């Protein structure tokens, strides 16, 4: 069965420091992987996706993610965190059709 | 801007009183989804429509139903809400059923049960 795991419930970083939010996957075949962000009382916003090709994927708001097949990981990264990046982040993959399978989510807190 | 709009943003209903949540989209996407999300947990897919074709998740309670009268609108009906149905309900769309297409979410309706 397709699944993703986010091992950290919470990540805390200081503003200006690099951030990493971790995601590992268990997918048969070629994985389709996504990152979404959710601000309080809002829906999910798509950040980026990996389908195939370049292992470094660039997305919205300066975020990027690195696909690592040997480690079955798809970690979300940003070189310099902003306080406004504080939110709930979900890694996801898809099962048959387009249904998204989400990780449990990681709360990112960026302190000023 | 093209978007997914959910109304109302907040809905309060009484235990056992039917309630309908609505979703509209200006993206002209074929697929519309309904998710249930409880307090900072991952969203859980309830069902989705591909055009008029309805696809129910195996573990979605019978209490939850949906209607899609046209491409732009989709409704979630909860026939007899229980306290456990209090949650955020998210509507999403995608262009097609290819698994590599991102989904576009509305801002959700937060449902409270009295």
Tab-separated table of C-alpha atoms in Angstrom:
chain	number	residue	atom	x	y	z
A	1	UNK	CA	0.000	0.000	0.000
A	2	UNK	CA	1.143	3.530	-0.766
A	3	UNK	CA	2.101	5.600	2.243
A	4	UNK	CA	4.176	8.530	3.415
A	5	UNK	CA	5.552	9.175	6.872
A	6	UNK	CA	6.510	12.419	8.560
A	7	UNK	CA	8.648	11.451	11.540
A	8	UNK	CA	8.500	14.827	13.290
A	9	UNK	CA	5.355	16.298	14.803
A	10	UNK	CA	7.049	19.664	15.192
A	11	UNK	CA	10.071	21.472	13.814
A	12	UNK	CA	11.375	24.681	15.357
A	13	UNK	CA	13.858	26.989	13.690
A	14	UNK	CA	14.974	30.571	14.078
A	15	UNK	CA	14.203	33.095	11.385
A	16	UNK	CA	16.959	33.246	8.807
A	17	UNK	CA	18.143	29.698	9.455
A	18	UNK	CA	17.649	26.864	6.968
A	19	UNK	CA	14.728	24.559	7.567
A	20	UNK	CA	14.042	20.931	6.728
A	21	UNK	CA	10.768	19.086	7.118
A	22	UNK	CA	11.211	15.357	6.652
A	23	UNK	CA	9.146	12.892	4.663
A	24	UNK	CA	9.758	9.274	3.738
A	25	UNK	CA	7.659	7.244	1.350
A	26	UNK	CA	6.652	3.679	0.654
A	27	UNK	CA	5.331	3.504	-2.878
A	28	UNK	CA	5.236	0.769	-5.464
A	29	UNK	CA	6.315	1.846	-8.896
A	30	UNK	CA	7.242	5.431	-9.702
A	31	UNK	CA	6.241	7.710	-6.846
A	32	UNK	CA	4.255	10.883	-7.252
A	33	UNK	CA	5.042	13.027	-4.224
A	34	UNK	CA	3.618	16.343	-3.081
A	35	UNK	CA	4.054	18.934	-0.367
A	36	UNK	CA	1.154	21.035	0.861
A	37	UNK	CA	1.033	23.779	3.493
A	38	UNK	CA	-1.920	24.692	5.695
A	39	UNK	CA	-2.248	27.959	7.596
A	40	UNK	CA	-4.686	28.190	10.528
A	41	UNK	CA	-8.309	27.957	9.458
A	42	UNK	CA	-7.375	27.725	5.810
A	43	UNK	CA	-7.341	25.001	3.193
A	44	UNK	CA	-4.243	23.263	1.947
A	45	UNK	CA	-2.020	25.053	-0.525
A	46	UNK	CA	0.064	23.148	-3.034
A	47	UNK	CA	3.803	23.853	-2.726
A	48	UNK	CA	5.527	21.455	-5.112
A	49	UNK	CA	5.508	17.988	-6.597
A	50	UNK	CA	7.913	15.339	-7.804
A	51	UNK	CA	6.850	13.295	-10.791
A	52	UNK	CA	10.060	12.344	-12.514
A	53	UNK	CA	13.308	13.915	-13.632
A	54	UNK	CA	15.454	16.260	-11.592
A	55	UNK	CA	15.772	15.171	-7.976
A	56	UNK	CA	15.669	18.774	-6.740
A	57	UNK	CA	12.219	20.249	-7.160
A	58	UNK	CA	11.583	23.955	-6.730
A	59	UNK	CA	8.223	25.206	-5.577
A	60	UNK	CA	6.322	28.169	-4.240
A	61	UNK	CA	7.513	30.704	-1.646
A	62	UNK	CA	11.174	29.684	-1.985
A	63	UNK	CA	10.639	26.083	-0.927
A	64	UNK	CA	12.336	23.149	-2.571
A	65	UNK	CA	12.375	19.415	-2.006
A	66	UNK	CA	14.961	16.760	-2.658
A	67	UNK	CA	13.879	13.362	-3.930
A	68	UNK	CA	16.213	10.597	-2.778
A	69	UNK	CA	15.362	7.196	-4.179
A	70	UNK	CA	17.932	5.235	-2.195
A	71	UNK	CA	16.677	6.667	1.088
A	72	UNK	CA	13.017	6.804	-0.074
A	73	UNK	CA	12.834	10.364	1.162
A	74	UNK	CA	11.354	13.619	-0.083
A	75	UNK	CA	12.410	16.272	2.414
A	76	UNK	CA	11.130	19.826	2.164
A	77	UNK	CA	13.748	22.550	2.500
A	78	UNK	CA	14.179	26.300	2.524
A	79	UNK	CA	17.527	28.085	2.784
A	80	UNK	CA	16.284	30.900	5.015
A	81	UNK	CA	13.131	30.539	7.116
A	82	UNK	CA	10.617	33.347	7.642
A	83	UNK	CA	8.251	33.775	10.575
A	84	UNK	CA	5.438	33.673	8.021
A	85	UNK	CA	6.467	30.110	7.088
A	86	UNK	CA	5.050	28.924	10.404
A	87	UNK	CA	2.273	26.506	9.464
A	88	UNK	CA	1.288	22.847	9.196
A	89	UNK	CA	3.029	20.960	6.403
A	90	UNK	CA	1.799	17.769	4.782
A	91	UNK	CA	3.681	15.374	2.566
A	92	UNK	CA	1.457	13.298	0.278
A	93	UNK	CA	1.425	10.664	-2.389
A	94	UNK	CA	-1.371	9.287	-4.530
A	95	UNK	CA	-3.066	5.946	-4.734
A	96	UNK	CA	-5.153	4.683	-7.635
A	97	UNK	CA	-6.678	7.619	-9.391
A	98	UNK	CA	-5.926	10.921	-7.766
A	99	UNK	CA	-6.786	10.278	-4.123
A	100	UNK	CA	-4.136	11.850	-1.925
A	101	UNK	CA	-2.591	9.931	0.940
A	102	UNK	CA	-1.228	12.348	3.502
A	103	UNK	CA	1.385	12.048	6.173
A	104	UNK	CA	0.262	13.042	9.650
A	105	UNK	CA	1.641	16.544	9.235
A	106	UNK	CA	4.495	18.523	10.737
A	107	UNK	CA	4.007	21.828	12.507
A	108	UNK	CA	6.750	24.272	11.608
A	109	UNK	CA	7.414	27.085	14.081
A	110	UNK	CA	9.780	29.868	13.048
A	111	UNK	CA	10.828	32.209	15.826
A	112	UNK	CA	11.935	35.788	15.311
B	1	UNK	CA	-9.001	34.683	-9.584
B	2	UNK	CA	-10.064	31.142	-10.359
B	3	UNK	CA	-10.568	29.307	-7.140
B	4	UNK	CA	-12.443	26.834	-4.972
B	5	UNK	CA	-15.029	28.475	-2.727
B	6	UNK	CA	-16.689	26.866	0.252
B	7	UNK	CA	-19.750	28.190	1.998
B	8	UNK	CA	-20.316	28.780	4.761
B	9	UNK	CA	-16.899	29.039	6.438
B	10	UNK	CA	-18.458	28.162	9.779
B	11	UNK	CA	-21.564	26.065	10.302
B	12	UNK	CA	-23.259	25.178	13.548
B	13	UNK	CA	-25.954	22.538	13.625
B	14	UNK	CA	-27.778	20.518	16.208
B	15	UNK	CA	-27.173	16.875	16.934
B	16	UNK	CA	-29.172	14.852	14.404
B	17	UNK	CA	-30.235	17.849	12.281
B	18	UNK	CA	-29.339	17.476	8.594
B	19	UNK	CA	-26.797	19.907	7.245
B	20	UNK	CA	-25.484	20.696	3.776
B	21	UNK	CA	-22.098	22.164	2.951
B	22	UNK	CA	-21.423	23.634	-0.458
B	23	UNK	CA	-18.440	23.987	-2.738
B	24	UNK	CA	-18.068	25.784	-6.028
B	25	UNK	CA	-15.153	26.050	-8.421
B	26	UNK	CA	-14.207	28.319	-11.281
B	27	UNK	CA	-11.326	26.114	-12.440
B	28	UNK	CA	-13.530	23.922	-14.648
B	29	UNK	CA	-11.866	20.840	-13.181
B	30	UNK	CA	-13.310	17.409	-13.799
B	31	UNK	CA	-12.682	16.032	-10.344
B	32	UNK	CA	-14.071	17.283	-7.057
B	33	UNK	CA	-13.243	15.838	-3.648
B	34	UNK	CA	-14.543	16.069	-0.106
B	35	UNK	CA	-12.169	15.592	2.817
B	36	UNK	CA	-12.785	15.543	6.546
B	37	UNK	CA	-10.066	16.981	8.754
B	38	UNK	CA	-10.107	16.771	12.534
B	39	UNK	CA	-7.986	19.069	14.746
B	40	UNK	CA	-4.658	19.328	12.921
B	41	UNK	CA	-4.782	15.759	11.677
B	42	UNK	CA	-4.292	14.781	8.078
B	43	UNK	CA	-7.315	15.242	5.811
B	44	UNK	CA	-9.265	12.054	5.199
B	45	UNK	CA	-10.917	11.525	1.833
B	46	UNK	CA	-14.654	10.883	2.048
B	47	UNK	CA	-15.502	10.626	-1.658
B	48	UNK	CA	-14.852	12.193	-5.019
B	49	UNK	CA	-16.595	12.836	-8.314
B	50	UNK	CA	-15.015	12.430	-11.708
B	51	UNK	CA	-17.507	14.431	-13.757
B	52	UNK	CA	-20.781	12.740	-12.749
B	53	UNK	CA	-19.187	9.493	-11.600
B	54	UNK	CA	-19.347	9.182	-7.817
B	55	UNK	CA	-16.583	7.321	-5.961
B	56	UNK	CA	-17.136	6.564	-2.311
B	57	UNK	CA	-14.303	5.579	0.025
B	58	UNK	CA	-14.933	2.208	1.641
B	59	UNK	CA	-14.878	3.563	5.184
B	60	UNK	CA	-17.018	6.655	4.625
B	61	UNK	CA	-20.103	6.396	6.859
B	62	UNK	CA	-23.506	6.120	5.189
B	63	UNK	CA	-24.432	9.290	7.030
B	64	UNK	CA	-22.373	11.241	4.503
B	65	UNK	CA	-23.678	11.780	0.987
B	66	UNK	CA	-22.792	14.049	-1.875
B	67	UNK	CA	-24.352	15.649	-4.921
B	68	UNK	CA	-22.790	17.233	-7.948
B	69	UNK	CA	-25.482	18.891	-10.056
B	70	UNK	CA	-23.019	20.384	-12.526
B	71	UNK	CA	-19.303	20.866	-13.115
B	72	UNK	CA	-19.060	23.907	-10.861
B	73	UNK	CA	-20.892	22.809	-7.735
B	74	UNK	CA	-20.630	19.962	-5.273
B	75	UNK	CA	-22.508	19.473	-2.003
B	76	UNK	CA	-21.821	17.441	1.103
B	77	UNK	CA	-24.927	16.282	2.969
B	78	UNK	CA	-24.712	14.947	6.503
B	79	UNK	CA	-28.031	13.306	7.199
B	80	UNK	CA	-27.878	12.983	10.977
B	81	UNK	CA	-24.768	14.660	12.367
B	82	UNK	CA	-23.272	13.207	15.494
B	83	UNK	CA	-20.781	14.807	17.852
B	84	UNK	CA	-18.003	12.866	16.149
B	85	UNK	CA	-18.730	14.630	12.867
B	86	UNK	CA	-17.507	17.961	14.178
B	87	UNK	CA	-14.554	18.750	11.950
B	88	UNK	CA	-13.227	20.899	9.138
B	89	UNK	CA	-14.592	19.803	5.768
B	90	UNK	CA	-12.396	20.555	2.799
B	91	UNK	CA	-13.396	20.581	-0.828
B	92	UNK	CA	-10.737	20.159	-3.498
B	93	UNK	CA	-10.562	19.918	-7.266
B	94	UNK	CA	-8.141	18.561	-9.810
B	95	UNK	CA	-8.009	18.702	-13.547
B	96	UNK	CA	-8.200	14.992	-14.244
B	97	UNK	CA	-7.629	11.644	-12.685
B	98	UNK	CA	-3.944	11.470	-13.539
B	99	UNK	CA	-2.123	10.922	-10.278
B	100	UNK	CA	0.440	13.623	-10.967
B	101	UNK	CA	-2.055	16.497	-10.894
B	102	UNK	CA	-2.077	18.674	-7.770
B	103	UNK	CA	-5.318	19.323	-5.997
B	104	UNK	CA	-6.662	22.797	-5.337
B	105	UNK	CA	-8.345	23.242	-1.973
B	106	UNK	CA	-10.985	25.585	-0.678
B	107	UNK	CA	-10.602	27.170	2.744
B	108	UNK	CA	-12.971	24.685	4.306
B	109	UNK	CA	-16.134	24.750	6.375
B	110	UNK	CA	-15.708	24.240	10.090
B	111	UNK	CA	-18.697	22.275	11.351
B	112	UNK	CA	-19.728	22.380	14.994
B	113	UNK	CA	-22.376	20.126	16.498
B	114	UNK	CA	-24.437	21.282	19.497
